[in-house]
Amino acid sequence: MPESSHIVFFDTTLRDGEQSPGCTMHPAEKLRMAHQLAALGVDVLEAGFAIASKGDSDSIREIAREVRGPRITSLARCKREDIEAAAKAVEPAGSSRIHVFLASSDLHLEAKLRITRTQALEQVAESVKLARSYTEDVEFSTEDGTRSDPDFLVKMIAIAVQAGASTINIPDTVGYTTPAEYTALFRMVRERVAGSEDVIYSTHCHDDLGMAVANSLAGIEGGARQVECTINGIGERAGNAALEEIAAALMVRRDKFPYTNHIVMTELYPTSQMLSELISFGCSPNKAVVGANAFAHESGIHQHGMLANPLTYEIMTPESVGANATNLVLGKHSGRRVLEQRLSELGYPLTRDQLDTVYHRFTELADRKKLIYDQDLLGLFVHDKAPTLTH
Ligand code: MN
């Protein structure tokens, strides 16, 4: 079975992300974000869930009209009115997709939808066909796919492919799977579903157990060639797989993942920053790739290494993801070398004896304060009479 060497980035910041607590955006904000996602180079942009509200469908339509580059898509349940609303919303787009989904797990079919497996399969066939009557590009998702009976999952996917879906997404809707299990699931499905060689399989992972990015990469290993993800990993509950982390992993570990993609890496940090401004929270400082501390070093041993050669403690440069330069933070774990460098940058080149004195005062101060600012460093000189320390 020939494997594509290109990874499609499907961004759902404006759908799965936006529907989570604290992430609501106004249409103008969604449009601004959509333009930025286009600059970032996402291939598919899920702009919303058209049937959810008039506001949502108007917003998708505006994005479809204004934003060029990514394929614009709307989510739709296996219902005629959903698919019609999605088709209408994405209609002005340069290129569009309709994304239809139905649960494949017995738990969801019985408890939520109250339909039988047979009814579910009928709905999939009808809905994918209806979506295909509006557009060539139809994606089908098996909601709760990772908790479904494998035989039934294969049956449902085969029916969706037969009905004309060209992308098949197997979501880990509740963040339940593990990397090895997810790899095996894609291998099994690709092997058993007829026509799989003409289909792009997709991951959609949630972070309930902190494995969303690892699982997405595991999906790629199993043959998936589309990843669904969000900026800063926002999304339902613990969030979706973070786009910036997947993109960085593919860049840093090209030896493991020799695939191409369209992401403009230097737009990662600006995109993350924009999202933080638009929603009600930013990401935690220790967030991978885009967090404030992602390229900050405080301990003396690490700072010494960084000054000698940044590769000692950084696997990628901050510049490569569009972030500000490496930040050597001065704190109680810092050594003389970085203190000497910072003071020299501030215009205070020190002799060895002077450095000893100032370093001693610095460690006393650092024991009392969590963060040391440049003004604090200058304050170390205030009661020092040595004229050589003036500049
Ligand atoms: Mn989701």
CSV table of C-alpha atoms and ligand atoms in Angstrom, one decimal:
chain,number,residue,atom,x,y,z
A,1,MET,CA,0.0,0.0,0.0
A,2,PRO,CA,1.7,3.3,-1.1
A,3,GLU,CA,2.1,5.8,1.7
A,4,SER,CA,1.9,9.5,1.2
A,5,SER,CA,4.9,11.4,2.6
A,6,HIS,CA,2.9,14.6,3.3
A,7,ILE,CA,1.2,15.4,6.6
A,8,VAL,CA,-2.0,17.4,6.4
A,9,PHE,CA,-2.6,19.8,9.3
A,10,PHE,CA,-6.3,20.2,10.1
A,11,ASP,CA,-6.7,23.0,12.6
A,12,THR,CA,-9.8,22.9,14.8
A,13,THR,CA,-9.0,25.9,17.1
A,14,LEU,CA,-12.1,27.7,15.9
A,15,ARG,CA,-14.4,24.6,16.4
A,16,ASP,CA,-13.2,22.1,19.1
A,17,GLY,CA,-11.1,24.8,20.7
A,18,GLU,CA,-13.7,27.6,20.6
A,19,GLN,CA,-16.4,25.4,22.1
A,20,SER,CA,-14.4,24.9,25.4
A,21,PRO,CA,-14.8,27.0,28.5
A,22,GLY,CA,-13.2,30.4,28.4
A,23,CYS,CA,-12.4,30.2,24.7
A,24,THR,CA,-15.5,31.8,23.1
A,25,MET,CA,-14.6,34.3,20.4
A,26,HIS,CA,-16.6,36.9,18.5
A,27,PRO,CA,-16.9,36.6,14.7
A,28,ALA,CA,-14.4,39.4,14.2
A,29,GLU,CA,-11.9,37.6,16.5
A,30,LYS,CA,-12.5,34.3,14.7
A,31,LEU,CA,-11.9,36.0,11.4
A,32,ARG,CA,-8.6,37.5,12.7
A,33,MET,CA,-7.5,34.1,14.0
A,34,ALA,CA,-8.5,32.5,10.7
A,35,HIS,CA,-6.2,34.9,8.8
A,36,GLN,CA,-3.4,34.1,11.1
A,37,LEU,CA,-4.0,30.3,10.7
A,38,ALA,CA,-3.8,30.8,7.0
A,39,ALA,CA,-0.4,32.6,7.4
A,40,LEU,CA,0.7,29.7,9.6
A,41,GLY,CA,0.0,27.4,6.7
A,42,VAL,CA,-2.7,25.0,8.0
A,43,ASP,CA,-4.1,22.9,5.2
A,44,VAL,CA,-7.7,22.5,6.5
A,45,LEU,CA,-9.4,25.1,8.8
A,46,GLU,CA,-12.5,23.9,10.7
A,47,ALA,CA,-14.2,27.2,11.2
A,48,GLY,CA,-17.1,26.0,13.3
A,49,PHE,CA,-20.3,23.9,13.6
A,50,ALA,CA,-22.7,25.6,11.2
A,51,ILE,CA,-25.9,24.2,12.7
A,52,ALA,CA,-25.0,25.2,16.3
A,53,SER,CA,-26.2,28.8,15.9
A,54,LYS,CA,-26.8,31.5,13.4
A,55,GLY,CA,-23.7,33.3,14.8
A,56,ASP,CA,-21.6,30.2,14.1
A,57,SER,CA,-22.8,29.7,10.6
A,58,ASP,CA,-22.4,33.4,9.7
A,59,SER,CA,-18.9,33.3,11.1
A,60,ILE,CA,-18.0,30.3,9.0
A,61,ARG,CA,-19.4,31.9,5.9
A,62,GLU,CA,-17.4,35.1,6.6
A,63,ILE,CA,-14.2,33.1,7.0
A,64,ALA,CA,-15.0,31.1,3.8
A,65,ARG,CA,-15.5,34.4,2.0
A,66,GLU,CA,-12.4,36.2,3.3
A,67,VAL,CA,-9.7,33.7,4.0
A,68,ARG,CA,-7.7,32.1,1.2
A,69,GLY,CA,-5.2,29.3,1.4
A,70,PRO,CA,-6.7,26.6,3.8
A,71,ARG,CA,-9.6,24.4,2.8
A,72,ILE,CA,-12.5,25.7,5.0
A,73,THR,CA,-14.7,23.1,6.7
A,74,SER,CA,-17.7,22.9,9.0
A,75,LEU,CA,-18.7,20.1,11.3
A,76,ALA,CA,-22.1,18.3,10.7
A,77,ARG,CA,-23.9,15.5,12.4
A,78,CYS,CA,-25.5,12.8,10.3
A,79,LYS,CA,-28.6,14.9,9.8
A,80,ARG,CA,-29.9,16.5,6.7
A,81,GLU,CA,-30.3,19.9,8.2
A,82,ASP,CA,-26.7,19.8,9.6
A,83,ILE,CA,-25.2,18.9,6.3
A,84,GLU,CA,-27.3,21.6,4.4
A,85,ALA,CA,-26.2,24.2,7.0
A,86,ALA,CA,-22.6,23.2,6.6
A,87,ALA,CA,-22.7,23.2,2.8
A,88,LYS,CA,-24.3,26.7,2.8
A,89,ALA,CA,-21.7,28.1,5.3
A,90,VAL,CA,-18.6,26.9,3.4
A,91,GLU,CA,-20.1,27.6,0.0
A,92,PRO,CA,-18.2,30.9,-0.6
A,93,ALA,CA,-14.8,29.3,0.1
A,94,GLY,CA,-12.0,28.9,-2.5
A,95,SER,CA,-11.9,25.3,-1.5
A,96,SER,CA,-14.2,23.6,1.0
A,97,ARG,CA,-14.9,20.4,2.9
A,98,ILE,CA,-17.9,19.0,4.8
A,99,HIS,CA,-17.0,17.1,7.9
A,100,VAL,CA,-19.6,14.6,8.9
A,101,PHE,CA,-19.5,12.5,12.1
A,102,LEU,CA,-21.3,9.7,13.9
A,103,ALA,CA,-20.5,7.8,17.0
A,104,SER,CA,-19.2,4.3,16.5
A,105,SER,CA,-19.1,3.1,20.1
A,106,ASP,CA,-22.0,1.1,21.5
A,107,LEU,CA,-21.9,3.4,24.6
A,108,HIS,CA,-22.6,6.5,22.4
A,109,LEU,CA,-25.0,4.8,20.1
A,110,GLU,CA,-27.1,3.4,23.0
A,111,ALA,CA,-26.9,6.0,25.7
A,112,LYS,CA,-26.7,9.2,23.6
A,113,LEU,CA,-28.2,8.5,20.2
A,114,ARG,CA,-30.5,5.7,21.1
A,115,ILE,CA,-30.1,4.0,17.7
A,116,THR,CA,-29.0,0.5,16.7
A,117,ARG,CA,-25.8,-0.4,14.9
A,118,THR,CA,-27.8,-1.0,11.7
A,119,GLN,CA,-29.5,2.4,11.9
A,120,ALA,CA,-26.1,4.0,12.5
A,121,LEU,CA,-24.6,2.4,9.3
A,122,GLU,CA,-27.6,3.5,7.3
A,123,GLN,CA,-27.2,7.1,8.5
A,124,VAL,CA,-23.5,7.1,7.6
A,125,ALA,CA,-24.2,6.0,4.1
A,126,GLU,CA,-27.0,8.5,3.5
A,127,SER,CA,-25.2,11.4,5.1
A,128,VAL,CA,-21.9,10.9,3.3
A,129,LYS,CA,-23.7,10.6,0.0
A,130,LEU,CA,-25.7,13.8,0.8
A,131,ALA,CA,-22.5,15.7,1.7
A,132,ARG,CA,-20.9,14.4,-1.5
A,133,SER,CA,-23.8,16.0,-3.5
A,134,TYR,CA,-22.5,19.4,-2.3
A,135,THR,CA,-18.7,18.9,-2.5
A,136,GLU,CA,-16.1,16.4,-3.7
A,137,ASP,CA,-14.2,16.7,-0.4
A,138,VAL,CA,-16.0,14.9,2.5
A,139,GLU,CA,-14.5,13.8,5.7
A,140,PHE,CA,-16.1,11.3,8.0
A,141,SER,CA,-15.3,10.9,11.7
A,142,THR,CA,-16.2,7.9,13.9
A,143,GLU,CA,-16.8,9.7,17.2
A,144,ASP,CA,-15.4,7.7,20.2
A,145,GLY,CA,-13.6,5.5,17.6
A,146,THR,CA,-11.0,4.3,20.1
A,147,ARG,CA,-13.6,2.8,22.4
A,148,SER,CA,-15.5,1.1,19.6
A,149,ASP,CA,-15.8,-2.6,18.7
A,150,PRO,CA,-13.0,-3.0,16.1
A,151,ASP,CA,-15.2,-5.1,13.7
A,152,PHE,CA,-18.0,-2.6,13.8
A,153,LEU,CA,-15.6,0.3,13.4
A,154,VAL,CA,-14.2,-1.3,10.3
A,155,LYS,CA,-17.7,-1.8,9.0
A,156,MET,CA,-18.7,1.8,9.5
A,157,ILE,CA,-15.5,3.1,7.9
A,158,ALA,CA,-15.9,0.8,4.9
A,159,ILE,CA,-19.4,2.2,4.4
A,160,ALA,CA,-18.2,5.8,4.6
A,161,VAL,CA,-15.5,5.1,2.1
A,162,GLN,CA,-17.9,3.4,-0.2
A,163,ALA,CA,-20.3,6.4,0.0
A,164,GLY,CA,-17.5,8.7,-1.1
A,165,ALA,CA,-15.6,10.0,2.0
A,166,SER,CA,-12.0,10.7,1.1
A,167,THR,CA,-10.7,11.5,4.6
A,168,ILE,CA,-11.5,9.1,7.5
A,169,ASN,CA,-10.9,10.5,11.0
A,170,ILE,CA,-10.7,8.1,13.9
A,171,PRO,CA,-11.0,10.3,16.9
A,172,ASP,CA,-9.8,9.5,20.4
A,173,THR,CA,-12.8,11.6,21.6
A,174,VAL,CA,-12.2,11.2,25.3
A,175,GLY,CA,-8.4,10.9,25.4
A,176,TYR,CA,-8.5,7.2,26.3
A,177,THR,CA,-6.0,5.5,23.9
A,178,THR,CA,-2.3,4.9,24.3
A,179,PRO,CA,0.3,5.4,21.6
A,180,ALA,CA,0.9,1.7,20.8
A,181,GLU,CA,-2.8,1.0,20.7
A,182,TYR,CA,-3.5,3.9,18.4
A,183,THR,CA,-0.8,2.9,16.0
A,184,ALA,CA,-2.2,-0.6,15.8
A,185,LEU,CA,-5.7,0.7,15.3
A,186,PHE,CA,-4.8,2.6,12.2
A,187,ARG,CA,-2.8,-0.4,10.8
A,188,MET,CA,-5.7,-2.7,11.4
A,189,VAL,CA,-8.3,-0.4,9.8
A,190,ARG,CA,-6.1,0.4,6.8
A,191,GLU,CA,-5.5,-3.3,6.2
A,192,ARG,CA,-9.1,-4.3,6.5
A,193,VAL,CA,-11.0,-1.5,4.8
A,194,ALA,CA,-11.2,-1.9,1.0
A,195,GLY,CA,-10.0,1.2,-0.9
A,196,SER,CA,-7.9,2.5,2.0
A,197,GLU,CA,-5.0,3.4,-0.4
A,198,ASP,CA,-7.2,6.2,-1.8
A,199,VAL,CA,-8.2,7.5,1.6
A,200,ILE,CA,-6.3,9.9,4.0
A,201,TYR,CA,-6.6,8.7,7.6
A,202,SER,CA,-6.7,11.2,10.3
A,203,THR,CA,-6.0,11.5,14.1
A,204,HIS,CA,-8.0,13.6,16.5
A,205,CYS,CA,-6.6,13.3,20.0
A,206,HIS,CA,-7.6,14.7,23.4
A,207,ASP,CA,-5.3,15.3,26.3
A,208,ASP,CA,-7.2,13.7,29.2
A,209,LEU,CA,-4.3,11.5,30.1
A,210,GLY,CA,-1.6,13.9,28.7
A,211,MET,CA,-1.0,11.8,25.6
A,212,ALA,CA,-2.7,13.8,22.8
A,213,VAL,CA,0.5,14.7,21.0
A,214,ALA,CA,2.2,11.4,21.6
A,215,ASN,CA,-1.0,9.6,20.3
A,216,SER,CA,-1.1,11.9,17.2
A,217,LEU,CA,2.5,11.0,16.3
A,218,ALA,CA,1.6,7.3,17.0
A,219,GLY,CA,-1.3,7.7,14.6
A,220,ILE,CA,1.2,8.9,11.9
A,221,GLU,CA,3.3,5.8,12.6
A,222,GLY,CA,0.2,3.7,11.9
A,223,GLY,CA,-0.3,5.4,8.5
A,224,ALA,CA,-2.5,8.5,9.4
A,225,ARG,CA,-1.5,11.4,7.2
A,226,GLN,CA,-3.8,14.1,8.7
A,227,VAL,CA,-3.6,15.4,12.2
A,228,GLU,CA,-6.4,17.4,13.8
A,229,CYS,CA,-5.1,19.8,16.4
A,230,THR,CA,-5.5,23.3,18.0
A,231,ILE,CA,-3.2,26.2,18.8
A,232,ASN,CA,-2.1,26.0,22.5
A,233,GLY,CA,-3.9,22.7,22.7
A,234,ILE,CA,-7.2,24.3,23.6
A,235,GLY,CA,-10.3,22.2,23.3
A,236,GLU,CA,-12.9,20.2,25.2
A,237,ARG,CA,-11.9,19.3,28.8
A,238,ALA,CA,-8.1,18.9,29.0
A,239,GLY,CA,-7.8,20.0,25.4
A,240,ASN,CA,-6.8,18.8,21.9
A,241,ALA,CA,-3.4,17.8,20.6
A,242,ALA,CA,-1.3,21.1,20.4
A,243,LEU,CA,-0.5,22.0,16.8
A,244,GLU,CA,2.8,23.7,17.7
A,245,GLU,CA,4.0,20.6,19.6
A,246,ILE,CA,3.2,18.2,16.7
A,247,ALA,CA,4.8,20.6,14.2
A,248,ALA,CA,7.9,21.0,16.4
A,249,ALA,CA,8.2,17.2,17.0
A,250,LEU,CA,8.0,16.6,13.2
A,251,MET,CA,10.7,19.2,12.7
A,252,VAL,CA,13.1,18.1,15.5
A,253,ARG,CA,12.6,14.4,14.9
A,254,ARG,CA,12.7,14.3,11.1
A,255,ASP,CA,14.8,11.2,11.5
A,256,LYS,CA,11.7,9.4,12.9
A,257,PHE,CA,9.1,11.3,10.8
A,258,PRO,CA,10.6,11.9,7.3
A,259,TYR,CA,7.5,13.8,6.1
A,260,THR,CA,6.7,17.2,4.6
A,261,ASN,CA,4.1,19.6,5.8
A,262,HIS,CA,3.0,23.2,5.0
A,263,ILE,CA,3.4,24.7,8.5
A,264,VAL,CA,5.4,28.0,8.5
A,265,MET,CA,7.4,27.3,11.7
A,266,THR,CA,8.2,30.9,12.5
A,267,GLU,CA,4.5,31.7,12.7
A,268,LEU,CA,3.9,29.3,15.6
A,269,TYR,CA,4.8,31.7,18.5
A,270,PRO,CA,2.9,34.7,17.0
A,271,THR,CA,-0.2,32.5,16.4
A,272,SER,CA,0.0,31.2,20.0
A,273,GLN,CA,0.3,34.8,21.3
A,274,MET,CA,-2.6,36.0,19.2
A,275,LEU,CA,-4.9,33.2,20.6
A,276,SER,CA,-3.9,34.0,24.2
A,277,GLU,CA,-4.9,37.6,23.6
A,278,LEU,CA,-8.3,36.7,22.1
A,279,ILE,CA,-9.4,34.1,24.7
A,280,SER,CA,-9.5,34.3,28.5
A,281,PHE,CA,-6.3,32.5,29.3
A,282,GLY,CA,-2.7,32.1,28.0
A,283,CYS,CA,-0.7,28.9,28.2
A,284,SER,CA,1.3,27.9,31.3
A,285,PRO,CA,4.9,29.1,31.4
A,286,ASN,CA,6.2,25.5,31.1
A,287,LYS,CA,4.1,24.7,28.0
A,288,ALA,CA,6.2,23.1,25.4
A,289,VAL,CA,7.4,25.2,22.4
A,290,VAL,CA,5.4,28.4,23.1
A,291,GLY,CA,5.4,28.8,26.9
A,292,ALA,CA,7.2,31.7,28.4
A,293,ASN,CA,9.8,29.3,29.9
A,294,ALA,CA,10.2,27.1,26.9
A,295,PHE,CA,13.5,28.6,26.1
A,296,ALA,CA,14.5,30.0,29.5
A,297,HIS,CA,17.3,28.6,31.7
A,298,GLU,CA,18.0,29.5,35.3
A,299,SER,CA,20.4,26.9,36.7
A,300,GLY,CA,24.1,27.6,36.6
A,301,ILE,CA,25.1,24.3,35.0
A,302,HIS,CA,22.5,24.8,32.2
A,303,GLN,CA,23.4,28.4,31.7
A,304,HIS,CA,27.1,27.6,31.4
A,305,GLY,CA,26.3,24.9,28.8
A,306,MET,CA,24.0,27.3,26.9
A,307,LEU,CA,26.7,30.0,26.7
A,308,ALA,CA,29.3,27.4,25.5
A,309,ASN,CA,26.9,25.9,22.9
A,310,PRO,CA,23.1,26.2,22.8
A,311,LEU,CA,22.7,22.6,21.6
A,312,THR,CA,23.7,21.4,25.1
A,313,TYR,CA,20.3,22.2,26.5
A,314,GLU,CA,18.0,23.2,23.6
A,315,ILE,CA,16.8,20.8,20.9
A,316,MET,CA,15.5,23.7,18.7
A,317,THR,CA,16.2,27.4,18.7
A,318,PRO,CA,13.5,29.8,19.9
A,319,GLU,CA,14.0,31.7,16.6
A,320,SER,CA,13.0,28.6,14.6
A,321,VAL,CA,9.4,28.7,16.1
A,322,GLY,CA,9.2,32.5,16.0
A,323,ALA,CA,9.8,33.0,19.7
A,324,ASN,CA,12.0,35.6,21.4
A,325,ALA,CA,15.7,34.7,21.9
A,326,THR,CA,16.8,32.3,24.6
A,327,ASN,CA,16.4,33.8,28.1
A,328,LEU,CA,19.0,33.1,30.7
A,329,VAL,CA,17.1,33.8,33.8
A,330,LEU,CA,19.0,35.1,36.8
A,331,GLY,CA,18.0,33.3,40.0
A,332,LYS,CA,19.4,31.5,43.0
A,333,HIS,CA,20.5,28.6,40.8
A,334,SER,CA,22.5,30.8,38.4
A,335,GLY,CA,26.3,30.8,38.3
A,336,ARG,CA,29.0,33.5,38.1
A,337,ARG,CA,29.4,33.2,34.4
A,338,VAL,CA,25.9,34.4,33.4
A,339,LEU,CA,25.9,37.1,36.1
A,340,GLU,CA,29.2,38.4,34.6
A,341,GLN,CA,27.7,38.3,31.1
A,342,ARG,CA,24.6,40.2,32.1
A,343,LEU,CA,26.5,42.9,34.1
A,344,SER,CA,28.8,43.3,31.1
A,345,GLU,CA,25.8,43.8,28.8
A,346,LEU,CA,24.5,46.4,31.2
A,347,GLY,CA,27.8,48.2,31.0
A,348,TYR,CA,29.6,46.9,34.1
A,349,PRO,CA,32.6,44.7,33.0
A,350,LEU,CA,34.0,43.3,36.3
A,351,THR,CA,37.4,42.1,37.4
A,352,ARG,CA,37.5,38.7,39.1
A,353,ASP,CA,37.6,40.2,42.6
A,354,GLN,CA,34.7,42.5,41.9
A,355,LEU,CA,32.7,39.6,40.5
A,356,ASP,CA,33.4,37.6,43.7
A,357,THR,CA,31.9,40.4,45.8
A,358,VAL,CA,29.0,41.1,43.6
A,359,TYR,CA,28.2,37.4,43.1
A,360,HIS,CA,28.1,36.9,46.9
A,361,ARG,CA,25.6,39.8,47.2
A,362,PHE,CA,23.6,38.4,44.3
A,363,THR,CA,23.2,34.9,45.9
A,364,GLU,CA,22.0,36.5,49.1
A,365,LEU,CA,19.4,38.5,47.2
A,366,ALA,CA,18.4,35.5,45.0
A,367,ASP,CA,17.7,33.5,48.1
A,368,ARG,CA,15.1,36.1,49.1
A,369,LYS,CA,13.6,36.9,45.7
A,370,LYS,CA,12.1,34.6,43.1
A,371,LEU,CA,12.9,36.7,40.1
A,372,ILE,CA,15.9,39.0,39.7
A,373,TYR,CA,15.5,42.0,37.4
A,374,ASP,CA,18.2,44.2,35.9
A,375,GLN,CA,17.4,47.0,38.4
A,376,ASP,CA,18.1,44.6,41.2
A,377,LEU,CA,21.5,43.9,39.7
A,378,LEU,CA,22.3,47.6,39.6
A,379,GLY,CA,21.2,47.8,43.2
A,380,LEU,CA,24.0,45.5,44.1
A,381,PHE,CA,26.4,48.3,43.5
A,382,VAL,CA,24.6,51.0,45.5
A,383,HIS,CA,26.5,50.6,48.7
A,384,ASP,CA,29.7,49.8,47.0
A,385,LYS,CA,32.4,52.6,47.2
A,386,ALA,CA,34.7,51.1,44.6
A,387,PRO,CA,35.0,53.8,41.9
A,388,THR,CA,36.0,51.1,39.3
A,389,LEU,CA,32.4,49.9,39.4
A,390,THR,CA,31.1,53.1,37.9
A,391,HIS,CA,30.7,53.3,34.1
B,1,MN,MN,-12.8,16.7,19.8
